[in-house]
Short mmCIF file of C-alpha atoms in Angstrom, two decimals:
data_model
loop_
_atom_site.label_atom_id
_atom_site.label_comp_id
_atom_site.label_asym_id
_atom_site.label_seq_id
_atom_site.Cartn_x
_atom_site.Cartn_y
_atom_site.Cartn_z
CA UNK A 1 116.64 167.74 201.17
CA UNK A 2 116.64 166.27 197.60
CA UNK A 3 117.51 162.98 199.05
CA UNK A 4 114.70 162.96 201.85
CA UNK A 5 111.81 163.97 199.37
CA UNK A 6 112.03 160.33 197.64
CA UNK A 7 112.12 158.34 201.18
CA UNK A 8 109.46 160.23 202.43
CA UNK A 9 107.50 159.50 199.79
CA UNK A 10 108.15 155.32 199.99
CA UNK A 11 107.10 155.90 203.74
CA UNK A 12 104.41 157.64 203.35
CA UNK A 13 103.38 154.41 200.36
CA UNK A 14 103.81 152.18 203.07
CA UNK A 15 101.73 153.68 205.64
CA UNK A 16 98.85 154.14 203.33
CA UNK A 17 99.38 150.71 202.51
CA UNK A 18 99.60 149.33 205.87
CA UNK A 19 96.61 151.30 206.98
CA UNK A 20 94.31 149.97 204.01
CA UNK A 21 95.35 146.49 204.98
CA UNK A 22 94.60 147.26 208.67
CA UNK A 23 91.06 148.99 208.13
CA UNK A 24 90.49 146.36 205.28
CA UNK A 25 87.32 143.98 205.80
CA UNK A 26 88.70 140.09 205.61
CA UNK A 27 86.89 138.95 202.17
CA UNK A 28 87.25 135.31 202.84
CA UNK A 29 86.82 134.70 206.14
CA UNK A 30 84.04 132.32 205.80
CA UNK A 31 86.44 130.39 203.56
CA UNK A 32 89.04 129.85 206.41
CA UNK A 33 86.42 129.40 209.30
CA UNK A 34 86.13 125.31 210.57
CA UNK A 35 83.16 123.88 209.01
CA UNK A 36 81.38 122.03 211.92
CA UNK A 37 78.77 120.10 210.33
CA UNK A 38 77.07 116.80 210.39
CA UNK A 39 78.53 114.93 206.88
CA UNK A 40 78.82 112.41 204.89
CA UNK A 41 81.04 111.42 201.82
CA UNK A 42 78.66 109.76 199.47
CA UNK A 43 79.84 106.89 197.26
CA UNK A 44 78.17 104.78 194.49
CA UNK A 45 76.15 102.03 195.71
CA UNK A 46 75.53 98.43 194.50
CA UNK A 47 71.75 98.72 193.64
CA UNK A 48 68.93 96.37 191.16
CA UNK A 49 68.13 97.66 188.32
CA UNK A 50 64.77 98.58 188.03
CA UNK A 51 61.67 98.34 184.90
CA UNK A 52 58.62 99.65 185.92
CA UNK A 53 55.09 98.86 184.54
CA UNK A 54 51.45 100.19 185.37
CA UNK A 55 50.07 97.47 187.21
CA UNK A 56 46.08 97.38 189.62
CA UNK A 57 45.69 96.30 192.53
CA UNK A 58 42.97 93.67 193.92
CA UNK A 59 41.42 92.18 196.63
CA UNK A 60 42.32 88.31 197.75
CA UNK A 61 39.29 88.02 199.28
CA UNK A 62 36.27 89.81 197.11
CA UNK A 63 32.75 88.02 196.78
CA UNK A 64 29.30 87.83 196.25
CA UNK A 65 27.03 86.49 198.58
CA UNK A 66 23.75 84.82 197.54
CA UNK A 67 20.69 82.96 198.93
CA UNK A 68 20.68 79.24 199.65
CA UNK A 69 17.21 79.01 200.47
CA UNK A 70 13.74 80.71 199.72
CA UNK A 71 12.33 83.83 202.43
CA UNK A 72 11.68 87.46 202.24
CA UNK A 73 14.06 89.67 203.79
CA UNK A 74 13.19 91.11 207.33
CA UNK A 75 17.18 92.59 208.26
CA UNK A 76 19.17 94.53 206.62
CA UNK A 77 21.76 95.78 209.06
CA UNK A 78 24.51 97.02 206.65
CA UNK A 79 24.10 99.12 203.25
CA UNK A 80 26.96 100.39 200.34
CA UNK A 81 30.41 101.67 202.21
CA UNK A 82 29.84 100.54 205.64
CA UNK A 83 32.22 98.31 207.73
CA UNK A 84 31.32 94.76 208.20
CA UNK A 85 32.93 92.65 210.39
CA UNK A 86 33.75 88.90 210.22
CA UNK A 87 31.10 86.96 210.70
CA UNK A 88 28.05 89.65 211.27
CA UNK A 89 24.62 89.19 210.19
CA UNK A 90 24.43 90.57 206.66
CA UNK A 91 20.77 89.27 205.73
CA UNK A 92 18.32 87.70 207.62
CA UNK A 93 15.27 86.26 206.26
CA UNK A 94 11.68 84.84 207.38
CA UNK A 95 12.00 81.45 208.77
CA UNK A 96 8.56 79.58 209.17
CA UNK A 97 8.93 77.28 206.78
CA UNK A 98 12.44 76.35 207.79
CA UNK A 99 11.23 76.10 211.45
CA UNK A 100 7.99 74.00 210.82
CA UNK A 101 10.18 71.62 208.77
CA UNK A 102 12.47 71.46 211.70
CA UNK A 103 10.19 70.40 214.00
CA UNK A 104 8.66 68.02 211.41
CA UNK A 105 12.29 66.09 211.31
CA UNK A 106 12.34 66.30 215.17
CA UNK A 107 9.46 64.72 215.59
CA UNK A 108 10.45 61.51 212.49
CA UNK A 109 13.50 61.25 214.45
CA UNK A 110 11.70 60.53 217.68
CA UNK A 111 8.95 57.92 215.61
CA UNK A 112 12.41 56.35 213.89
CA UNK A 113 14.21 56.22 217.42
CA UNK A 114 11.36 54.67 218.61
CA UNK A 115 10.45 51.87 216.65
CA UNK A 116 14.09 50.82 215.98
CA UNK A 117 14.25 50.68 220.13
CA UNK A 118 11.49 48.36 219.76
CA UNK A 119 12.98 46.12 217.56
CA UNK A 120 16.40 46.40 219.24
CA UNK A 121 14.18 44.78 221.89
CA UNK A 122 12.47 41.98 220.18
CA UNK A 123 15.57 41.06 218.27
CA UNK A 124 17.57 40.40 221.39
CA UNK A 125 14.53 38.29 223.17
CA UNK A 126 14.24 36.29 220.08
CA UNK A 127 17.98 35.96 219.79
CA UNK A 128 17.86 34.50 223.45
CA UNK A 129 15.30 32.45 222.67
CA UNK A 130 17.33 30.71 219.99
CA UNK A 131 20.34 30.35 221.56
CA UNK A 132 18.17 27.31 223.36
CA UNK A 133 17.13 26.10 219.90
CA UNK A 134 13.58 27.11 220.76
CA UNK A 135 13.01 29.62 217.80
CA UNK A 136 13.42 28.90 214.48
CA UNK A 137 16.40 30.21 212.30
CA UNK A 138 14.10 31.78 210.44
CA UNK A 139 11.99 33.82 213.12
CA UNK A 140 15.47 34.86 214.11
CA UNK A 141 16.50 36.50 210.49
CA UNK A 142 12.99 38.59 210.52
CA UNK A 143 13.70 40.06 213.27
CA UNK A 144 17.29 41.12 212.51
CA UNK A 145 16.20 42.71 209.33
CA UNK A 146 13.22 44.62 211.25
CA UNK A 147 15.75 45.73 213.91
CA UNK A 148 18.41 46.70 210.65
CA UNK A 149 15.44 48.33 209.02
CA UNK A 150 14.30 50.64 211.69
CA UNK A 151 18.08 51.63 212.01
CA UNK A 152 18.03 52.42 208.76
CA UNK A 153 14.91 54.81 209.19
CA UNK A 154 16.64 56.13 212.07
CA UNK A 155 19.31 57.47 210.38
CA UNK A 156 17.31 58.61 207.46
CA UNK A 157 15.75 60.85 209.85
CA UNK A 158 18.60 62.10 211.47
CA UNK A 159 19.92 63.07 207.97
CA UNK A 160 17.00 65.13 207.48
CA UNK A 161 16.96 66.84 210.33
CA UNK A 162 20.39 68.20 209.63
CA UNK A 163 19.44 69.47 205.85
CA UNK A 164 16.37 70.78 207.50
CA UNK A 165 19.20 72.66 210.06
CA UNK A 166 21.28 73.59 207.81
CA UNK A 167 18.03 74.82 205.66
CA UNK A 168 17.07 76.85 208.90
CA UNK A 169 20.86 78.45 209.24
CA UNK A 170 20.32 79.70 205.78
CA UNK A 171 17.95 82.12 206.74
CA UNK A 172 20.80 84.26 208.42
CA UNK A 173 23.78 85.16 206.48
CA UNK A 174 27.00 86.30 208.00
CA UNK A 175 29.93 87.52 206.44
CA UNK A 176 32.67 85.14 206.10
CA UNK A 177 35.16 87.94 206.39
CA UNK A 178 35.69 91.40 207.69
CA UNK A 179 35.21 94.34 204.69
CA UNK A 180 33.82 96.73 203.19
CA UNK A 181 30.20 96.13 200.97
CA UNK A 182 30.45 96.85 197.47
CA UNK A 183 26.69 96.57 196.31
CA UNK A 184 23.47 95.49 197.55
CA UNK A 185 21.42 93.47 195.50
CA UNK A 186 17.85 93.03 197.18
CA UNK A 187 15.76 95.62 199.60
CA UNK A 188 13.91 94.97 202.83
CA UNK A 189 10.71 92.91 202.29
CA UNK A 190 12.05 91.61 199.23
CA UNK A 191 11.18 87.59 198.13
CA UNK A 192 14.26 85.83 197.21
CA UNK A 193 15.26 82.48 195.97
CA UNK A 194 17.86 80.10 195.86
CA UNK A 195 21.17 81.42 194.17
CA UNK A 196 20.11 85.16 193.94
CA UNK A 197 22.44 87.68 195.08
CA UNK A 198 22.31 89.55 198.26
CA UNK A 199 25.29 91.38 198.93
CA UNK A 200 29.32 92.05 197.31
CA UNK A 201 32.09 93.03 199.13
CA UNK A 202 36.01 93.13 199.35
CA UNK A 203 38.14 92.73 202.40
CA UNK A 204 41.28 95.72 202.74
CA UNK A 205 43.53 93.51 205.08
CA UNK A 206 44.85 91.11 202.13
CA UNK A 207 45.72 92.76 198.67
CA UNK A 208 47.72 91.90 195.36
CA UNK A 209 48.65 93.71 192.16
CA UNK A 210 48.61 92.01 188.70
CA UNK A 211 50.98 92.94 185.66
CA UNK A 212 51.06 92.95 182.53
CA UNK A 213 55.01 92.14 181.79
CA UNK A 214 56.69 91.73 178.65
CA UNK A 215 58.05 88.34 177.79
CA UNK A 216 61.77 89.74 177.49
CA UNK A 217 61.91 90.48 180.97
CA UNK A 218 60.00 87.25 182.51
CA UNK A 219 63.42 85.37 182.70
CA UNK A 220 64.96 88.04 184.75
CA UNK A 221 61.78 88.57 186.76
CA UNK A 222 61.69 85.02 187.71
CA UNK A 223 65.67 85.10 188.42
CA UNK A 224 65.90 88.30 190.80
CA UNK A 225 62.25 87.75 192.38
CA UNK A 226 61.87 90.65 193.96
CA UNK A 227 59.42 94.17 193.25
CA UNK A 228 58.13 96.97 194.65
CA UNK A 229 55.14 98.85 194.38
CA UNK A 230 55.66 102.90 193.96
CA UNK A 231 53.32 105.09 195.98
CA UNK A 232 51.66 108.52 194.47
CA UNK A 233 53.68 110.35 196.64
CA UNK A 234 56.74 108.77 196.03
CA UNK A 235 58.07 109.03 198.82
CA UNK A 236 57.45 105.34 199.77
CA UNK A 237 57.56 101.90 198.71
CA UNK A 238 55.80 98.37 198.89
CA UNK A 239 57.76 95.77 198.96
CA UNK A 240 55.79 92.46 198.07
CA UNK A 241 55.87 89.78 199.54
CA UNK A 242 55.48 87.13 197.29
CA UNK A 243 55.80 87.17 193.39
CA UNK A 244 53.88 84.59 191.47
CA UNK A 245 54.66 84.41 187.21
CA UNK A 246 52.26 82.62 185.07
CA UNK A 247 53.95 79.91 183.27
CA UNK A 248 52.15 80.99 180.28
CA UNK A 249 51.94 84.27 178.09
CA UNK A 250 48.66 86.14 176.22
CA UNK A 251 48.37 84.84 173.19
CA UNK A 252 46.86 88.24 171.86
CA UNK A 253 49.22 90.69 173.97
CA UNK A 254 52.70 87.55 174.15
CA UNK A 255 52.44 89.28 178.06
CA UNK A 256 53.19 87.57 181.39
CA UNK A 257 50.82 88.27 183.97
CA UNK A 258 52.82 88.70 187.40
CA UNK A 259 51.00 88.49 190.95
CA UNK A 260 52.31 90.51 193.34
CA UNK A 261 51.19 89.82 197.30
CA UNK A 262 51.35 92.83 199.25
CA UNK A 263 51.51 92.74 202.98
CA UNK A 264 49.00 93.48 205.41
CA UNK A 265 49.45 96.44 207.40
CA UNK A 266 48.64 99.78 206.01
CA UNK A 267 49.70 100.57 202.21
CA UNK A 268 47.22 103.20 201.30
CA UNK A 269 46.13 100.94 198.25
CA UNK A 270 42.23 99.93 197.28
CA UNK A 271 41.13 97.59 195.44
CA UNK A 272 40.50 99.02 191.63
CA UNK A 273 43.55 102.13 191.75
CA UNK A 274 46.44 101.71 189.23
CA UNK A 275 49.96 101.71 190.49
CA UNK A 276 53.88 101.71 189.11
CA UNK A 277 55.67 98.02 189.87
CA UNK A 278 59.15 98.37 189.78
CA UNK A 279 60.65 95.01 188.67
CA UNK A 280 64.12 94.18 189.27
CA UNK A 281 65.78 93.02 186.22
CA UNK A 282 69.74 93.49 186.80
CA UNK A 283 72.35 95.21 188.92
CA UNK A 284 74.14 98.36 189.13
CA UNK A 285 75.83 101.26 190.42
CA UNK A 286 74.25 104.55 191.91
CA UNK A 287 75.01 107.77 193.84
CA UNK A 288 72.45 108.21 196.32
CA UNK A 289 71.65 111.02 198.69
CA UNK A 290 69.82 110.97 202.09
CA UNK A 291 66.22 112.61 201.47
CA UNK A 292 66.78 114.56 204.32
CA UNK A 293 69.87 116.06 203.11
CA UNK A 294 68.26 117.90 199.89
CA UNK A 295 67.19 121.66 199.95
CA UNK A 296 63.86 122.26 197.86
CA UNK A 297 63.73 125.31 195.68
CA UNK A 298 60.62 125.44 194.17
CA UNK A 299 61.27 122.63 191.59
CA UNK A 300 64.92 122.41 192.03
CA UNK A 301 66.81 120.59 194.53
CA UNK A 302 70.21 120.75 195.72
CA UNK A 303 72.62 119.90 198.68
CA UNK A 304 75.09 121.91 200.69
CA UNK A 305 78.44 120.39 199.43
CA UNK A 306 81.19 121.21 202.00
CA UNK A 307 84.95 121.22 200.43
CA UNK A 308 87.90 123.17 201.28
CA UNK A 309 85.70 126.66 202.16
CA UNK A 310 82.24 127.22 203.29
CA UNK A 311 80.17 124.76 202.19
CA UNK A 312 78.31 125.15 198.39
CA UNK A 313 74.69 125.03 197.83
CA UNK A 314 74.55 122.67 194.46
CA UNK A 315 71.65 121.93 192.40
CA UNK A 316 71.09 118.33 191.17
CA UNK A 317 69.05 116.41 189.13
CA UNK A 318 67.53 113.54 191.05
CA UNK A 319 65.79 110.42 189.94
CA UNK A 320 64.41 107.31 191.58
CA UNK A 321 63.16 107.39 195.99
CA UNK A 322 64.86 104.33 197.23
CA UNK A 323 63.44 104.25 201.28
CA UNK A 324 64.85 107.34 202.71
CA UNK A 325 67.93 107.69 199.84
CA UNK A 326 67.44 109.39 196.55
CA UNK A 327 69.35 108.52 193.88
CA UNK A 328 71.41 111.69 192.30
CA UNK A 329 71.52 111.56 188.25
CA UNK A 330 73.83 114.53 187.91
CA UNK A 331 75.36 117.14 189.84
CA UNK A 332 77.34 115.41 192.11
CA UNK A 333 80.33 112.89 192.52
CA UNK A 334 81.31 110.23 194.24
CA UNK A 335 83.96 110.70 197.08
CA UNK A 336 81.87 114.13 197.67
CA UNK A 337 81.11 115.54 201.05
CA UNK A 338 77.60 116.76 201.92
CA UNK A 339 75.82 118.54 205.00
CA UNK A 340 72.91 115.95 206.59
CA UNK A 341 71.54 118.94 208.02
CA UNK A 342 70.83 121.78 205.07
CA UNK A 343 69.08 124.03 207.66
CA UNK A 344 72.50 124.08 209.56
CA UNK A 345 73.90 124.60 206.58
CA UNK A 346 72.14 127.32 205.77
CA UNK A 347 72.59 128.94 209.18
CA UNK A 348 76.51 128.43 209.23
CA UNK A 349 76.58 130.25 205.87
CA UNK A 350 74.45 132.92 206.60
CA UNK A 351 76.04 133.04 210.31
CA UNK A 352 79.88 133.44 208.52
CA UNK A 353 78.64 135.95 205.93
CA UNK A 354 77.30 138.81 208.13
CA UNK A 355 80.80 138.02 209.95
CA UNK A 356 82.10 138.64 206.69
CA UNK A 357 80.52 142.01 206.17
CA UNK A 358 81.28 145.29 206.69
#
C-alpha cells in the first residue's frame, strides 16, 4: 500500500492535467488559422520630389467688352452670374442712324456704278473711233481718265458702304466666347459712346495658374517640367499641361513667375481661388499605400498588416495623396504585407476571435 499511494497520486496529476488540456479553450487559434485575404507587399517607389508654392488660378480668356459706335441700349438679355454662350447677343442698341447711313451708301454706290458704266461706254466708242485715226489722241486720254475717275468713285463708295455695315453690326454685340458675366457696366435705355464699357466676363473651359517661384528652384523647374495642382480635398490632382517660365525674375521679389495650363474638362477651379502647385524638383524613394487600403480612426489611420498570425491593425503617419496611393512617412516597411480590403480585414479578425472565445 505504501508503494501505490505515490503512483496514484502521479495518475491522478496526469488526469487532471490531461483533462485541463482537453476542456482548455485554444488561445491562439486565430494565430494558426490561413489568412485568406486580398494583399499586397508594398515596396519603395521611384517618385519626383516635390516643392509646393501657393499659386491663383486665371482665366485664358477674360474680357471687357465695349461700344464701337454711339446708340442707347434697347436689350439687355443677360445680367451678373448668368451663362452666356458663344456668340449670343449681349447688347443691342438703337440703330437709325446706322441704318439711314446705310441706305445713304447704297444709294452713292448705285450714282458711282452708274456714271462709271457711262463712261465705260463712251471710253470704248471713242477708243473705236480712234483705232481708224478719226479721234484725236487727245479726245481719247479724256475719256480714259473720266472712265478711271468714275472707277475710282465707285470704289470709294463701295468702301463706305462697308464702314457704314460694319457701323450698323456694331449696334449688336455678341459674345466672342462662351462664359460667365462678371459685371455690367451700363442699364437699359442708357446713351453710350464709342469705347465705353458694356459688359466683363471670363470663360471656365480654359484656365491657368501663375507662381510665384524662387529663383533656386527655376533651373530644376525648367529641367523636370512637370507640376501638379493640389485640390482642397486632397484627394486629387491636376496635372498641367503645359509649363511656361519667364526668362526673367522680379526685380523687387528676385521670383520667377511660372504659367501653368490646366486642361479642360472639369477641375473644380475658378478663376480668382488660391491653390498649392507642387513642382517637381528631384527624385526619390517612397513607401506608398493604396488609399483604399487605410482604416480611418478619427484622425488616425492605419492598415491591417498580415504576417505570420492574424493580421495587425497598425497606425501610420501618412503624408503626400499621389492619385489613388498615399505615401506612408512612418509606421511601416518595405517588403511588408498589407490587406487591400480593411473591411475584410476587420471581419476575418473579428470572425476568428469569437472562434477564439469561450
Amino acid at each position: 500500500m505504501r508503494q501505490s499511494r505515490p503512483l496514484t497520486a502521479l495518475a491522478l496529476a496526469i488526469a487532471l492535467l490531461a483533462g485541463c488540456r482537453s476542456g482548455e479553450a485554444p488561445t491562439h487559434r486565430e494565430s494558426s488559422a490561413p489568412v485568406d485575404l486580398a494583399s499586397r507587399v508594398v515596396h519603395l517607389q521611384e517618385a519626383p520630389r516635390e516643392q509646393a508654392w501657393d499659386g491663383v488660378v486665371e482665366a485664358v480668356n477674360q474680357a471687357t467688352v465695349s461700344a464701337q459706335t454711339a446708340g442707347r441700349v434697347i436689350e439687355l438679355p443677360y445680367d451678373v452670374n448668368d451663362t452666356v454662350p458663344e456668340g449670343a447677343v449681349i447688347v443691342r442698341f438703337t440703330d437709325v442712324e446706322q441704318k439711314s447711313a446705310h441706305n445713304r451708301a447704297q444709294a452713292q454706290i448705285a450714282a458711282a456704278q452708274a456714271s462709271y458704266d457711262e463712261a465705260e461706254a463712251s471710253y470704248k466708242r471713242v477708243a473705236a473711233i480712234a483705232e481708224r485715226g478719226l479721234v484725236a489722241r487727245q479726245q481719247l486720254d479724256q475719256e480714259r481718265a473720266r472712265r478711271d475717275a468714275a472707277r475710282a468713285a465707285l470704289q470709294a463708295a463701295q468702301a463706305q458702304w462697308r464702314e457704314v455695315g460694319q457701323q450698323l453690326d456694331y449696334t449688336v454685340v455678341r459674345a466672342p466666347y462662351a462664359g460667365i458675366v462678371t459685371r455690367r457696366f451700363v442699364q437699359l435705355g442708357e446713351s453710350v459712346q464709342p469705347g465705353q464699357p458694356l459688359m466683363a466676363g471670363v470663360s471656365l473651359k480654359d484656365l491657368r495658374v501663375t507662381v510665384q517661384v524662387p529663383q533656386s528652384a527655376v533651373d530644376a523647374i525648367r529641367r523636370l517640367n512637370h507640376a501638379e495642382v493640389l485640390l482642397a480635398d486632397g484627394a486629387r490632382r491636376v496635372v498641367a499641361t503645359k509649363l511656361t517660365v519667364f526668362p526673367y525674375a522680379d526685380p523687387d521679389t528676385h521670383t520667377f513667375s511660372v504659367r501653368l495650363e490646366l486642361p479642360g474638362d472639369d477641375t473644380g477651379l475658378y478663376p480668382g481661388m488660391t491653390v498649392k502647385v507642387a513642382f517637381a524638383v528631384g527624385r526619390e524613394r517612397r513607401l506608398l499605400v493604396p488609399a483604399s487600403a487605410l482604416v480611418q480612426r478619427g484622425e488616425l489611420q492605419g492598415v491591417y498588416v498580415l504576417g505570420q498570425g492574424a493580421p495587425q491593425l497598425r497606425q501610420l503617419r501618412t503624408g503626400a495623396r499621389y492619385g489613388d496611393a498615399v505615401e506612408v512617412l512612418a509606421g511601416l516597411d518595405d517588403g511588408e504585407r498589407i490587406a487591400l480590403d480593411p473591411a475584410a480585414a476587420a471581419r476575418w479578425v473579428s470572425a476568428h476571435r469569437n472562434e477564439s472565445a469561450p
